[in-house]
Short mmCIF file of C-alpha atoms in Angstrom, two decimals:
data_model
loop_
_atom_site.label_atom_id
_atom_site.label_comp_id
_atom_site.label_asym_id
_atom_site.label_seq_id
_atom_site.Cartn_x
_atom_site.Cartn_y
_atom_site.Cartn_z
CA UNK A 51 0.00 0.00 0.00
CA UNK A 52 0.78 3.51 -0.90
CA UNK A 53 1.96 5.84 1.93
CA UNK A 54 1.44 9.09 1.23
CA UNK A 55 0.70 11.95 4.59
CA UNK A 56 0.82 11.58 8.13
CA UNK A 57 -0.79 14.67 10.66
CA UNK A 58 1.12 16.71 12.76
CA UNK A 59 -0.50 19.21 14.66
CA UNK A 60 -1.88 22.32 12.16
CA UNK A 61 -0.05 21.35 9.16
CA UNK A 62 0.27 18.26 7.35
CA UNK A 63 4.12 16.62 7.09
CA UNK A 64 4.26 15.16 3.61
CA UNK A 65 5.77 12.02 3.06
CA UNK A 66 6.06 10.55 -0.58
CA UNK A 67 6.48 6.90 -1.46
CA UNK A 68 5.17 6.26 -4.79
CA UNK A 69 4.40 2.91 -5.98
CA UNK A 70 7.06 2.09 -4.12
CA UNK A 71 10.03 2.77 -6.04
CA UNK A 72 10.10 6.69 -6.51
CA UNK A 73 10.35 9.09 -3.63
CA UNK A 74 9.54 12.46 -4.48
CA UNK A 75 11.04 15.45 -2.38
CA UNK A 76 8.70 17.52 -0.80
CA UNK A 77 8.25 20.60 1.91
CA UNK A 78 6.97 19.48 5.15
CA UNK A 79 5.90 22.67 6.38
CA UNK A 80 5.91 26.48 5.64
CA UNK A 81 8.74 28.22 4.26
CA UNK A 82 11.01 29.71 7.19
CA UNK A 83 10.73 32.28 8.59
CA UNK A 84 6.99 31.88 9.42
CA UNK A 85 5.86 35.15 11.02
CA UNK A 86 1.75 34.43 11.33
CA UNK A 87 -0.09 33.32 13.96
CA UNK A 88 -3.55 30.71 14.26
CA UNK A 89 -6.37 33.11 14.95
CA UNK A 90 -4.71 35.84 15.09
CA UNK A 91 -7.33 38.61 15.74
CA UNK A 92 -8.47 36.29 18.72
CA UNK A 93 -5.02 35.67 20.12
CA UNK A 94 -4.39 39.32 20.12
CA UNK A 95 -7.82 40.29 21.47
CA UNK A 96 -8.34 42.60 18.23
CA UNK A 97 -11.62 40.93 16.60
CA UNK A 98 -12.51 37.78 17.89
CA UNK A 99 -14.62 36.97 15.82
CA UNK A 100 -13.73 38.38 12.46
CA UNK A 101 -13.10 34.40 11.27
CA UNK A 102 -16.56 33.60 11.44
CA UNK A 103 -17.55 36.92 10.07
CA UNK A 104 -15.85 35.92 7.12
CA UNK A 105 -17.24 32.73 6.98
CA UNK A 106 -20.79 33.77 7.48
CA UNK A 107 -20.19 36.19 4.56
CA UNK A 108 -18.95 33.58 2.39
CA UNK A 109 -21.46 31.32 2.88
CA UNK A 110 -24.34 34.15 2.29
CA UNK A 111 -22.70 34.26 -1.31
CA UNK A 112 -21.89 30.43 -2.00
CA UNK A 113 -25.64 29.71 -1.46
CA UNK A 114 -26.22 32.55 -4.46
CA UNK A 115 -23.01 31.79 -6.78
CA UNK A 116 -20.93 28.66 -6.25
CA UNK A 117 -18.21 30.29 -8.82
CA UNK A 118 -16.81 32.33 -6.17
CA UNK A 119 -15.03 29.51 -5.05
CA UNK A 120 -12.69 28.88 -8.06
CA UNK A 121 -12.73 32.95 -8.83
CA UNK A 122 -11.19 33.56 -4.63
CA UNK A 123 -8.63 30.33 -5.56
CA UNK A 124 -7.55 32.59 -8.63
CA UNK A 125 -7.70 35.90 -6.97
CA UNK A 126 -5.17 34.45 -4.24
CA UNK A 127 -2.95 32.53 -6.35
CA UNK A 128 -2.88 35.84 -8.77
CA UNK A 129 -2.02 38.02 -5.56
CA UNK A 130 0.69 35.38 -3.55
CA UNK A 131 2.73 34.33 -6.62
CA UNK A 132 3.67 38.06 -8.20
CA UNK A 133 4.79 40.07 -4.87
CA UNK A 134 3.50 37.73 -1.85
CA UNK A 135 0.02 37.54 -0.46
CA UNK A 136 -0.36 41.40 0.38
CA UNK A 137 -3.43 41.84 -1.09
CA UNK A 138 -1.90 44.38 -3.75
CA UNK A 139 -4.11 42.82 -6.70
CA UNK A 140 -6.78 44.37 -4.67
CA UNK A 141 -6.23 47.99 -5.16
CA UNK A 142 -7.73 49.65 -8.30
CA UNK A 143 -6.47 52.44 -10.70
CA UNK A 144 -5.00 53.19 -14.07
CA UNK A 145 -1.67 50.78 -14.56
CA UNK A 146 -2.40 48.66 -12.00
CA UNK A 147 -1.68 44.96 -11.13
CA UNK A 148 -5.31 43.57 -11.54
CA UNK A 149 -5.65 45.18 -15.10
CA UNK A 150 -2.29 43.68 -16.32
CA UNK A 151 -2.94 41.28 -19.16
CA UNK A 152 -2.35 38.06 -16.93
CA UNK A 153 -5.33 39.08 -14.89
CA UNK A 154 -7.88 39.42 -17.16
CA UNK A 155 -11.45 38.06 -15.72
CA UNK A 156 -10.28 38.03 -12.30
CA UNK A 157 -13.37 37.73 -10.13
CA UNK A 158 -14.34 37.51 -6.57
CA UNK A 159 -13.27 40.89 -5.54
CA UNK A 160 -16.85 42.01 -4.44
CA UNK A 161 -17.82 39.30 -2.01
CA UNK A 162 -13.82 40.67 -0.53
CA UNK A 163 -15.27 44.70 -0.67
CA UNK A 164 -18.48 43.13 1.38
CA UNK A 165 -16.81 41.53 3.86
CA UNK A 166 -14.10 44.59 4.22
CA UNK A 167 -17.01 46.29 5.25
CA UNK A 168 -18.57 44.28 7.47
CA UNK A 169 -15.23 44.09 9.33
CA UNK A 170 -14.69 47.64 9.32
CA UNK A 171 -18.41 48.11 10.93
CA UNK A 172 -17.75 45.99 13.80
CA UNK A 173 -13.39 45.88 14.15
CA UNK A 174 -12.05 49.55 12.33
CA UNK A 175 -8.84 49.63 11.29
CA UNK A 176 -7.74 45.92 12.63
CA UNK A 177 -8.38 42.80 9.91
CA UNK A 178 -6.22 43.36 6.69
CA UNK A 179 -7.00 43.15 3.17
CA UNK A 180 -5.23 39.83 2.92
CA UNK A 181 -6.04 37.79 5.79
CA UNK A 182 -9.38 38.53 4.48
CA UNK A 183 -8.81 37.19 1.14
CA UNK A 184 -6.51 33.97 2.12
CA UNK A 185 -9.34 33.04 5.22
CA UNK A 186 -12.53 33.92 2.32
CA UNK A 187 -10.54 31.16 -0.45
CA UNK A 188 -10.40 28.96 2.61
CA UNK A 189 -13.99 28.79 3.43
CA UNK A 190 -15.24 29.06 0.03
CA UNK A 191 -13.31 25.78 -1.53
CA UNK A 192 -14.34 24.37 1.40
CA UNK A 193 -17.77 24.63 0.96
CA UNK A 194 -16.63 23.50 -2.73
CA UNK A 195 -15.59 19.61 -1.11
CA UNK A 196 -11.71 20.72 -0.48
CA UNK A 197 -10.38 20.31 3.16
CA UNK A 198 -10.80 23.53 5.06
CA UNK A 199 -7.03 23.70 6.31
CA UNK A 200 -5.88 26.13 9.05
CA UNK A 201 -4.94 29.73 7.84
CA UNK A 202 -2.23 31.64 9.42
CA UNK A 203 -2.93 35.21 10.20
CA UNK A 204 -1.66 38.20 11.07
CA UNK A 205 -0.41 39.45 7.26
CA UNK A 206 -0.26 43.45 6.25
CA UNK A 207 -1.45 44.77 2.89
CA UNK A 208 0.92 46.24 0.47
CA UNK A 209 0.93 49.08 -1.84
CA UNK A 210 0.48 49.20 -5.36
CA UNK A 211 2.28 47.48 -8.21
CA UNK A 212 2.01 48.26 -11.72
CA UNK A 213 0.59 45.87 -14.28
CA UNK A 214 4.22 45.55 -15.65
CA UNK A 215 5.35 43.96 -12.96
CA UNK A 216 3.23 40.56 -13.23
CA UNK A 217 5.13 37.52 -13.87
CA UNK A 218 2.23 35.46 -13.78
CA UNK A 219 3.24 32.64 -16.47
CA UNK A 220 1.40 31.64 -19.78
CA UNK A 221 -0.97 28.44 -19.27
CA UNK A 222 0.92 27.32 -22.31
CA UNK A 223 4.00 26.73 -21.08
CA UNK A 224 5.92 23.38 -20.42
CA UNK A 225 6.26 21.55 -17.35
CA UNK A 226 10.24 22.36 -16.94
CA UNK A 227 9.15 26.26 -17.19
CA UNK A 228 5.70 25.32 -14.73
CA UNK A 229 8.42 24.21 -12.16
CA UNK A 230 11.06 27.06 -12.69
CA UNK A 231 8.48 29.56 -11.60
CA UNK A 232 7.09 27.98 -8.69
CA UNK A 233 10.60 27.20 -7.47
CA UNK A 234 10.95 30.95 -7.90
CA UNK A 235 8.58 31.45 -5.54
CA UNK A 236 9.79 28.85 -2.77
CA UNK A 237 7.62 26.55 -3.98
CA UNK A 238 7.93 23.03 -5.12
CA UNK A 239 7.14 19.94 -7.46
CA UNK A 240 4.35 18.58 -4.63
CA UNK A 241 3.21 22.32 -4.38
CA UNK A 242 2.94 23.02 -8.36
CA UNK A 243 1.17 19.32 -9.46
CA UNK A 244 -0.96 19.78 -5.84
CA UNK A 245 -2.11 23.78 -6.92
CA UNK A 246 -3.00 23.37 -10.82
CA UNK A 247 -5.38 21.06 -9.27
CA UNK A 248 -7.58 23.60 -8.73
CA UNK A 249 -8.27 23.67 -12.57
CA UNK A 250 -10.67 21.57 -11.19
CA UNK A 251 -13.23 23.84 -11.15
CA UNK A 252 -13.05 27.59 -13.18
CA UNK A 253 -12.84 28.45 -16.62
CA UNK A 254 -10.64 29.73 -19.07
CA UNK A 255 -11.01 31.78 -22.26
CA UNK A 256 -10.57 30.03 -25.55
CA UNK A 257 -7.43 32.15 -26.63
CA UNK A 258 -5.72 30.53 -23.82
CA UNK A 259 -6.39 27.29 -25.95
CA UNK A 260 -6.84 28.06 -29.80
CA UNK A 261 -2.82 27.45 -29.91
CA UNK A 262 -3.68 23.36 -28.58
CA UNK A 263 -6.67 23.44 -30.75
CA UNK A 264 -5.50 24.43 -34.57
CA UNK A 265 -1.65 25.44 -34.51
CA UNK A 266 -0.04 23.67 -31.65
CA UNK A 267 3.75 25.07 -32.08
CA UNK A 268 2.80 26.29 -35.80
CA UNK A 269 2.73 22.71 -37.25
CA UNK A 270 -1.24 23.88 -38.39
CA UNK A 271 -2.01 20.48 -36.29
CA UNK A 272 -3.81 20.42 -32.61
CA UNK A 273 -1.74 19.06 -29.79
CA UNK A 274 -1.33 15.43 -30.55
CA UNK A 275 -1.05 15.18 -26.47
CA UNK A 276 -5.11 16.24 -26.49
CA UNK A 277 -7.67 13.22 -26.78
CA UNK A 278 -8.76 13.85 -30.15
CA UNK A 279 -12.37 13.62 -29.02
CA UNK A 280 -11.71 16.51 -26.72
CA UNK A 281 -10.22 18.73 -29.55
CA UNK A 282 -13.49 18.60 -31.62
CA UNK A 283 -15.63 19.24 -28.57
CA UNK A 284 -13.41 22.29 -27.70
CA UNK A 285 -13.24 23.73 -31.35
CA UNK A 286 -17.11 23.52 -31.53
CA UNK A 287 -16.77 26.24 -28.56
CA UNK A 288 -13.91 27.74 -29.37
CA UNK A 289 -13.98 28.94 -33.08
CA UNK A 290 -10.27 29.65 -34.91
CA UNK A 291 -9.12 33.30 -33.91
CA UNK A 292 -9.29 35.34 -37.56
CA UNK A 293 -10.78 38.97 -36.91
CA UNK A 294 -9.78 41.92 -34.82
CA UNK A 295 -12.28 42.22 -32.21
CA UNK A 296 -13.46 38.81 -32.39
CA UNK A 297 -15.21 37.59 -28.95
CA UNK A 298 -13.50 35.04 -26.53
CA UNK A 299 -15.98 32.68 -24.97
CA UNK A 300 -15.19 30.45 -21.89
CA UNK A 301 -15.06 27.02 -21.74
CA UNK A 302 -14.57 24.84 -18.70
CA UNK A 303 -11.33 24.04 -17.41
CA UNK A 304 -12.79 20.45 -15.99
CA UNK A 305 -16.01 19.52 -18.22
CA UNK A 306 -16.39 16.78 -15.58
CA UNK A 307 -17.21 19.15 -12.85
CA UNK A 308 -19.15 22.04 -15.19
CA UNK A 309 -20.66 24.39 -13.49
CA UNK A 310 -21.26 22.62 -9.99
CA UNK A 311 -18.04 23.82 -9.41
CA UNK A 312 -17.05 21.04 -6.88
CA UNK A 313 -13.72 20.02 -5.67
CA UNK A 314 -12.57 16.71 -7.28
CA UNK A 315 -9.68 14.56 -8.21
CA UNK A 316 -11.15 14.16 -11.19
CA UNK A 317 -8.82 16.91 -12.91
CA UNK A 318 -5.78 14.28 -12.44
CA UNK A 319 -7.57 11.54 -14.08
CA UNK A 320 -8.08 14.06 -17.18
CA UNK A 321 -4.81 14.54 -16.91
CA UNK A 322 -3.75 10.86 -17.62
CA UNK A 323 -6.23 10.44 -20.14
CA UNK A 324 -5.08 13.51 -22.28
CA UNK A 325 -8.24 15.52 -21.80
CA UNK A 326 -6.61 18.37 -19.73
CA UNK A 327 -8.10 21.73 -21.38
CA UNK A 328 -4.59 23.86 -20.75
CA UNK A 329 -1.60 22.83 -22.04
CA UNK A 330 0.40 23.34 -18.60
CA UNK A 331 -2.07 20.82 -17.10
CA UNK A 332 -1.34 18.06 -19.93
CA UNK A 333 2.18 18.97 -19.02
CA UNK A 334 2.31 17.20 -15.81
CA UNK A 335 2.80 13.91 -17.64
CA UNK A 336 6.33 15.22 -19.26
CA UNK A 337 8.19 15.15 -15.58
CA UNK A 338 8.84 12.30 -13.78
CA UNK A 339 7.89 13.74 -10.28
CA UNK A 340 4.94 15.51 -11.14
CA UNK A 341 3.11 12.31 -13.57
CA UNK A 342 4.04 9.84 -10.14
CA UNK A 343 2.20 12.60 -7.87
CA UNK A 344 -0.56 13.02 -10.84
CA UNK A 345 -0.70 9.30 -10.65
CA UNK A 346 -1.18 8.88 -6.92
CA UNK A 347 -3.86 11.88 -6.90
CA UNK A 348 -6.00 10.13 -9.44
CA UNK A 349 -6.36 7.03 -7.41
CA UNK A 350 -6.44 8.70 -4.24
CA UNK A 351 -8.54 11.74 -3.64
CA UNK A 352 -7.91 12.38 0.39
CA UNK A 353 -4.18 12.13 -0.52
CA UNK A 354 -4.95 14.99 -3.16
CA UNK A 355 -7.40 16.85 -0.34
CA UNK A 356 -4.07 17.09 2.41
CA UNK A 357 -1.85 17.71 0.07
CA UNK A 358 -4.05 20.84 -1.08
CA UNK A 359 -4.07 21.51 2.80
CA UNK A 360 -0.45 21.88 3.01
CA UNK A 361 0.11 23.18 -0.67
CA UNK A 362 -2.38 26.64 0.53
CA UNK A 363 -0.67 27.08 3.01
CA UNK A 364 2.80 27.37 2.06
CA UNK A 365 1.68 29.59 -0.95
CA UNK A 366 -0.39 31.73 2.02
CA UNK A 367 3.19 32.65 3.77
CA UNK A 368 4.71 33.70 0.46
CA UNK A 369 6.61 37.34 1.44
CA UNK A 370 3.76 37.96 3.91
CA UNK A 371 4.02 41.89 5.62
CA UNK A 372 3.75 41.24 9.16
CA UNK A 373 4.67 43.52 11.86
CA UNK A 374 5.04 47.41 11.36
CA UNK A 375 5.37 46.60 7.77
CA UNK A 376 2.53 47.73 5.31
CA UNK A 377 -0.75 48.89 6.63
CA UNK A 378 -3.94 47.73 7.46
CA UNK A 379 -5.99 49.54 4.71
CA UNK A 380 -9.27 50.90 5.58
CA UNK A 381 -10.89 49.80 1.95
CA UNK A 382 -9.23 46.92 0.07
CA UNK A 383 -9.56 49.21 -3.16
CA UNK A 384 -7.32 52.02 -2.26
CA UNK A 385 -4.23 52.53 0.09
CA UNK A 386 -4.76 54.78 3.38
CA UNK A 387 -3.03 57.45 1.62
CA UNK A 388 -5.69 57.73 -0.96
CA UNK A 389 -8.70 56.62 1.01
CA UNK A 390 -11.77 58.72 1.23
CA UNK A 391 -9.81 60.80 -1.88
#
């Protein structure tokens, strides 16, 4: 039998032992140094109860539009991975990070503005920005079928950062570039295979795809990786790409789950069958660390669920503001230099 995660208090120690001949390295915690606290705003008597204010608020919009769970899970990954989870995507204005190119259709950031307020009503000035945003992704997948893991707290929000300065990669690229950025980010092969798992649920646009679908690397073929049955289902939806101004439908990243939007393994068994809709999914199959842990997710969908435990979290401490650093802003849109401007 497979061994795969043991529990240690809060966090989940990974331990990899696939079909029992390869061992894949992996993190068994956060990334050091680890400056947040559990329940913060309780432990420092500051809101005790903004968790389940959040929660509350969550669950008030998950009962009216299950898609907020994969739009928060895109919202924080699009926030932690370019400058740390600071809640920068956030702010609004000419130039800046959520209109860069990378973050077209970002969603989610009302039910965030909501719950800013609610927080500010009852704790002023004390809950930031993105402890709100990482605790809101929590509760949401959760109520989506993923584990709901423990969230460190305490972070500061940043200030702004231009659209220029998003790394966020293509969805095209290969696995060997997939891994290059995560381990940019202190990330690793467990944390990459474990967080594209959220394609799950979501969508993407169709120019995302066109490339897989009618000129995969200008050989004016479709991916031969793609199940051919696939590539005529997506082309019906996704048209070839020939006038300016053309529109850009979306099509789901996991037909399996549509638009219940629930939280399954079934993303890794696409995977293995060649019906993964982005080409950086498909792409798990071309390393040998990430098609063993693709492998193991597929047939095991609690190993997938702590794994996606441990996976949030580490990408949750990325270059946190703790401290004096940053600010608690008093609206999630603007900085406290420019609110009430």
């Amino acid at each position: 039998m497979r061994q795969f995660v043991k529990f240690f208090p809060l966090l989940a120690v990974v331990v990899i032992s696939l079909a029992g001949t390869a061992t894949v390295e992996a993190a068994t915690g956060l990334n050091p140094p680890v400056k947040l606290v559990w329940h913060y705003y309780k432990v420092t008597n500051t809101c005790d109860d903004a968790e389940s204010y959040i929660r509350y608020q969550v669950e008030k919009f998950y009962k009216n539009d299950s898609s907020i769970a994969p739009k928060l899970l895109r919202l924080l990954y699009s926030d932690c991975m370019v400058n740390g989870c600071d809640a920068s995507v956030l702010l609004q204005g000419p130039n800046s990070e959520r209109t860069a190119p990378q973050n077209r259709g970002l969603g989610g950031f009302v039910i965030i503005d909501k719950i800013k307020q609610v927080l500010e009503s009852r704790c002023p000035g004390v809950v930031s920005c993105a402890d709100i945003l990482n605790l809101a992704t929590r509760d949401a997948v959760h109520m989506a079928g993923a584990p709901s893991y423990p969230v460190f707290t305490g972070r500061r929000d940043g200030g702004r950062l231009n659209a220029d300065a998003v790394d966020l990669p293509s969805p095209s690229i290969s696995v060997d570039e997939s891994l290059a950025y995560f381990k940019s980010k202190g990330l690793d092969v467990l944390d990459m295979t474990t967080l594209l798992g959220a394609h799950s649920m979501g969508k993407t646009h169709c120019s995302y795809i066109v490339d897989r679908l009618y000129n995969f690397k200008n050989t004016g073929k479709p991916d031969p990786t793609m199940n051919s049955t696939l590539v005529s289902q997506l082309r019906y939806l996704c048209p070839p790409r020939t006038q300016k101004g053309q529109t850009d439908p979306l099509v789901y990243l996991n037909p399996d789950s549509g638009s219940s939007n629930r939280f399954t393994s079934s993303y890794y068994s696409r995977v293995l069958s060649h019906n993964a809709v982005l080409r950086v999914d498909q792409e798990l199959l071309n390393n040998d660390d990430s098609k063993e842990i693709t492998q193991e997710f597929a047939s095991g969908f609690e190993d997938f669920r702590k794994s996606f435990a441990l996976a949030m979290s580490r990408m949750g401490s990325i270059n946190v503001l703790t401290g004096t650093a940053g600010e608690i802003r008093r609206d999630c849109r603007v900085t406290n230099a420019n609110y009430g401007a």
